């Protein structure tokens, strides 16, 4: 008898091992096994048994033993892994690596622990004596060397009679950082004028100072160096100038452990109760879209559904886009279900993650809250999966396997006969297109207590009176006055400036026109050397026009101003306002987002400004004004979903206003007030938007009418990458022709973000029906990888084409 064994490696072929008679009943798919690989013993995972014998000229080794009494992966989870591997074209070993906590297999080693040595003699007795001499534990490898014979058979027997326990230990990965150095600001905070003076010739130190200030005054040294790129010299300089000091503190572990839990908000409203009932009627294996306007109380519906699952003796998974961004949701779930909740967050060590895994498998905890990878949590008797804010792109994994947790949730629900719920105020087109017999639509059409959705005022930046001298920040008199009035009332203001303007686009100052690709309907990107407008899907090129094609006005390129300029402007215009800024720079230190939100919730902040992070899932009842400084930034990213993302972002951020007792208002500044994304967002009307956007995606066709596969080529030399991309595109075209696949192959073209981390990036975009993309994915998968000069990656159903 033979078995297929996989390791956490990027290979498509499984390894074949023989199953010794004595282990036959326990070597089952999903089990961890110890096998010899060259001169080592590695832990692998069984993916199939009863497989064919390998060719007779190949040496087949025996499986040595099993560290567990039960398989590590249940049959449905293994089947789920196989589905992911097949659908996304990823090696099964890498899929399973994404599913299991790190350090559960591969180079891990198995340790024997002595439990009871009564009355056992022979080799087994020798082994037990050896263990006792060594303080009760030792690795299997060391025992084999000490006893001068392989001891797996003995170990196996001793495990079964309960004389020893086995434990899998992750390979040592350097000393665990239990403490770390933290850089902390010292002295009184500097005013803007003092900042200018102090750092006149030290811009980098100033940036560091500002980063620390916004991270709540402190950040780990390592984080500053490795994630934010501050050299040690810059940090030492700031310390030398006595503006900061360094302290050694214990590493921050579980930010939720000490957090107060939030009690339930009360009993469900009639709308909420109806939604819970509708979800309760779902057939096992099917799902619902919970489509509820912002502030309609989706969280309580989730909690009620989880409560019902628990009452039926089943478990539940609640996925949130990013655990650090959703402290309020986490504390509500813990408030409702207390100790049966496991929070899977990025602060867990590998050991803690493995512990969480074990208690879930044993059914000791039955509710999981976590981000993307929590979809693999081994919840016993899974009954319900909830995906909150299902449209969020963070549900898509950014590396192989590039799975989408929402899709995986639907497949897992089918395999385990669980129900799933996709919640959103702004559902994705993909999700909405699937509403039907297997995906029910459930609405929460009103806000709690029938509070009105805040009215939205659109400010046309082309014609509205603007405040002068704002350093490039578009700032209308209307928004200025709205902020002033809100602050005078003692309420809080939220200001959004999404500066993710990766690619420069042209926009006519007078009429707002943005040149687009005639074939792809995405904004053309401005290139400087050589000067041209280029399409980043199909590489269509056009000369940079000297006048607007629509109105004849002279053209100027629009660049995103950033949140820092906005902060400075607000500081100047509203000197007594307490300001907090939230963007990647200020929140990349773990949990600083958490701290900033806490300060806002306590009322220590008057104006919270930031990027899209401030738009999501937060419930701040004192916010009565939301201002969007430049709605056009996201609108003209070269991505066919730019309109959808803009609509979602604007609707979500608008939904932050007036959630409490006092009514709210929203001001959106734009040069494109007629764009459908803005028009529908101003009315909080997702249905209207979805309907219009779906029609726009028919020609040229984009999802959900067709599906996409993006092939990404990257490497250090631009010529190599371009050549490899061209060859790949030719190969794909040939394949499509040969197999008569109804596919459209676009490109190759440079990616909109043409270079990341000094690697050049090109892509080939393939459109077609899902039935034709499946064969393409499977044919392409073995060609992925590549070499030093060019790496090829495949992204099926990409969420971004940047
Ligand atoms: P969203 O649908 O935007 O996710 P939330 O779930 O955050 O909305 O709920 C919005 C607000 O309404 C929260 O402050 C919540 O505590 C409150 N809320 C929800 N349900 C009820 C209820 N049945 N009774 C009273 N308040 C509620
Ligand atoms: Zn094009």
XYZ file of C-alpha atoms in Angstrom, residues 54-356:
303
model
C 5.520 4.176 -8.284
C 7.639 2.917 -11.210
C 9.628 -0.139 -10.134
C 13.004 1.530 -10.684
C 12.248 4.079 -8.000
C 13.251 3.409 -4.395
C 10.211 3.774 -2.180
C 10.753 4.357 1.487
C 8.462 3.481 4.365
C 6.484 5.914 6.432
C 8.144 5.844 9.846
C 5.398 6.830 12.216
C 2.584 9.192 13.156
C 2.809 11.949 15.723
C -0.956 12.254 16.298
C -3.765 9.920 17.177
C -6.140 11.787 14.869
C -5.612 13.386 11.430
C -4.537 17.026 11.524
C -6.881 17.968 8.700
C -10.457 16.708 8.687
C -11.726 15.205 5.413
C -13.733 18.306 4.434
C -10.771 20.606 5.130
C -8.484 18.463 3.009
C -11.075 18.457 0.266
C -11.292 22.225 0.600
C -7.513 22.430 0.165
C -7.737 20.320 -2.973
C -10.428 22.570 -4.368
C -8.251 25.648 -3.751
C -5.249 23.996 -5.392
C -7.260 23.080 -8.459
C -9.225 26.299 -8.807
C -6.357 28.734 -8.253
C -3.665 26.584 -9.874
C -1.516 26.348 -6.743
C 0.626 23.464 -5.429
C -1.303 21.540 -2.778
C 1.644 21.768 -0.361
C 1.487 25.568 -0.408
C -2.282 25.513 0.013
C -1.997 23.317 3.076
C 0.758 25.552 4.388
C -1.711 28.440 4.219
C -4.332 26.359 6.035
C -2.309 25.004 8.948
C -0.559 27.058 11.635
C 3.128 27.437 10.793
C 5.516 24.909 12.255
C 3.142 21.961 12.234
C 5.027 19.998 9.583
C 7.984 20.146 7.235
C 11.146 20.562 9.284
C 9.346 20.265 12.580
C 10.629 17.528 14.861
C 8.810 15.022 17.004
C 9.577 14.915 20.703
C 8.792 11.927 22.919
C 7.612 12.657 26.446
C 7.682 9.989 29.105
C 4.415 9.308 30.915
C 4.552 5.916 32.558
C 7.349 3.369 32.406
C 5.858 0.605 34.570
C 6.697 -2.959 33.570
C 8.105 -2.455 30.094
C 11.331 -4.205 29.077
C 13.393 -4.907 25.963
C 14.200 -2.126 23.481
C 11.140 -0.249 24.658
C 12.486 -0.384 28.205
C 15.826 0.947 26.980
C 14.086 3.825 25.278
C 12.093 4.672 28.396
C 15.230 4.548 30.513
C 16.992 6.824 28.066
C 14.089 9.274 28.299
C 14.071 9.181 32.081
C 17.805 9.904 32.181
C 17.262 12.933 29.996
C 14.609 14.433 32.238
C 11.627 12.787 30.570
C 11.861 13.948 26.990
C 13.924 13.762 23.827
C 13.550 13.770 20.076
C 12.922 10.592 18.109
C 16.042 11.263 16.051
C 18.260 11.540 19.139
C 16.730 8.362 20.587
C 17.482 6.447 17.381
C 21.101 7.551 17.527
C 21.421 6.692 21.228
C 19.946 3.228 20.811
C 21.713 2.660 17.466
C 18.535 1.592 15.734
C 15.486 3.306 14.269
C 12.967 3.499 17.086
C 9.790 4.552 15.293
C 8.177 1.133 15.649
C 8.895 1.150 19.385
C 7.673 4.706 19.783
C 4.490 3.796 18.020
C 3.781 0.877 20.343
C 4.550 2.951 23.419
C 2.212 5.714 22.256
C -0.632 3.293 21.882
C -0.258 1.876 25.375
C 0.030 5.370 26.837
C 3.614 5.063 28.050
C 4.722 8.122 26.066
C 3.234 11.171 24.362
C 4.406 12.685 21.123
C 4.574 16.359 20.411
C 5.460 18.155 17.201
C 7.823 21.066 17.754
C 8.415 23.778 15.183
C 11.999 24.122 13.997
C 13.937 26.750 15.949
C 13.603 30.061 14.114
C 15.972 32.236 16.070
C 15.410 33.390 19.614
C 11.815 34.378 20.310
C 11.609 38.101 20.894
C 9.928 38.267 24.255
C 11.074 41.818 24.754
C 11.702 44.546 22.257
C 13.128 48.035 22.046
C 10.568 50.747 21.682
C 11.309 54.293 20.532
C 9.298 56.796 22.507
C 8.884 60.527 22.064
C 10.275 62.613 24.911
C 9.463 66.114 26.133
C 6.595 68.396 25.238
C 5.026 67.903 21.792
C 6.434 70.324 19.230
C 4.181 72.835 17.508
C 4.262 73.069 13.723
C 6.557 76.127 13.868
C 8.942 74.380 16.237
C 8.887 71.345 13.955
C 9.923 73.475 10.988
C 12.768 75.033 12.992
C 14.030 71.898 14.704
C 14.099 69.718 11.610
C 14.975 72.311 8.982
C 17.788 70.189 7.574
C 16.735 66.785 8.842
C 13.611 65.782 6.885
C 13.952 62.100 7.696
C 14.114 62.733 11.433
C 11.061 64.892 11.067
C 9.206 62.079 9.341
C 10.209 59.749 12.126
C 9.021 62.255 14.694
C 5.677 62.576 12.950
C 5.258 58.843 12.554
C 5.864 58.378 16.262
C 3.504 61.181 17.141
C 0.715 59.593 15.173
C 1.380 56.128 16.418
C 0.443 57.413 19.853
C 3.980 58.460 20.849
C 5.849 55.177 20.505
C 6.715 52.405 18.068
C 9.015 49.365 18.141
C 12.523 50.082 16.813
C 12.449 47.015 14.632
C 9.195 48.023 13.086
C 10.508 51.502 12.302
C 13.571 50.033 10.646
C 12.136 47.038 8.841
C 8.672 48.143 7.886
C 9.014 51.895 7.595
C 12.626 52.034 6.417
C 14.124 54.390 9.012
C 17.864 53.778 9.315
C 19.317 53.237 12.757
C 21.224 56.522 12.309
C 17.989 58.479 11.955
C 16.548 56.889 15.084
C 19.754 57.507 17.042
C 19.786 61.090 15.802
C 16.342 61.712 17.230
C 17.380 60.101 20.509
C 20.628 62.106 20.546
C 18.621 65.311 20.161
C 16.647 64.250 23.263
C 13.424 64.250 21.271
C 12.990 60.544 21.862
C 14.229 57.827 24.148
C 14.524 54.077 23.840
C 12.969 51.644 26.259
C 12.942 47.890 26.461
C 9.466 46.556 27.011
C 7.747 43.214 26.959
C 6.461 42.306 23.547
C 2.821 43.132 23.047
C 0.855 39.931 22.801
C -2.895 39.897 22.946
C -4.447 43.328 22.611
C -7.893 41.871 23.143
C -7.140 40.139 26.423
C -7.548 43.273 28.531
C -10.097 44.982 26.365
C -13.484 45.511 27.995
C -16.170 43.530 26.229
C -19.202 45.297 24.830
C -22.606 44.151 26.037
C -25.337 43.361 23.513
C -27.126 46.477 22.263
C -30.568 45.205 23.253
C -33.113 42.975 21.645
C -33.349 42.800 17.853
C -35.648 45.136 16.011
C -38.392 43.685 13.811
C -36.146 44.052 10.739
C -33.279 42.320 12.482
C -35.527 39.517 13.718
C -36.858 38.982 10.179
C -33.319 38.758 8.834
C -32.309 36.228 11.485
C -35.367 34.136 10.684
C -34.684 34.230 6.937
C -31.090 33.125 7.471
C -32.362 30.355 9.723
C -34.421 28.916 6.877
C -31.424 28.477 4.554
C -30.743 24.980 3.310
C -27.525 23.585 4.772
C -24.702 24.361 2.336
C -26.302 27.519 0.977
C -25.974 31.168 1.890
C -27.442 34.642 2.064
C -26.333 38.160 1.292
C -27.176 40.333 4.269
C -27.661 43.619 2.503
C -28.071 46.278 5.170
C -27.530 50.020 4.906
C -24.792 51.541 7.082
C -25.922 51.636 10.701
C -28.712 49.116 10.183
C -27.344 46.817 12.872
C -25.816 43.943 10.892
C -23.591 42.994 13.827
C -26.530 42.074 16.035
C -27.910 39.883 13.241
C -24.558 38.083 13.096
C -24.597 37.595 16.862
C -28.135 36.221 16.845
C -27.282 33.783 14.046
C -24.159 32.629 15.879
C -26.274 32.142 19.000
C -28.658 29.936 17.048
C -25.816 27.849 15.640
C -24.445 27.325 19.144
C -27.888 26.338 20.386
C -27.936 23.637 17.722
C -24.602 22.371 19.039
C -22.637 23.745 16.104
C -19.766 26.190 15.764
C -19.298 29.410 13.788
C -16.654 31.485 12.028
C -16.912 35.257 11.711
C -14.503 36.727 9.187
C -13.650 40.412 9.378
C -11.562 42.282 6.786
C -8.727 43.020 9.153
C -8.750 42.174 12.820
C -6.795 45.256 13.872
C -9.298 47.493 12.108
C -12.355 45.979 13.734
C -11.816 46.081 17.500
C -15.460 47.020 18.011
C -16.785 43.929 16.243
C -14.407 41.686 18.159
C -15.442 43.109 21.487
C -19.130 42.705 20.612
C -18.645 39.029 19.800
C -16.702 38.476 22.981
C -19.371 40.349 24.871
C -21.979 37.960 23.560
C -20.184 34.624 23.751
C -17.340 35.140 26.222
C -14.991 32.234 26.683
C -16.150 30.167 23.772
C -14.667 32.736 21.361
C -11.180 32.329 19.904
C -9.778 35.505 18.360
C -7.211 34.681 15.695
C -5.109 37.800 15.256
C -1.676 38.539 13.899
C -0.221 39.096 17.371
C -0.394 35.360 18.119
C 2.869 33.463 18.167
C 3.081 30.230 16.194
C 2.740 28.323 19.445
C -0.373 30.216 20.470
C -1.847 29.703 17.035
C -1.252 25.967 17.276
C -2.870 26.000 20.751
C -5.938 27.778 19.374
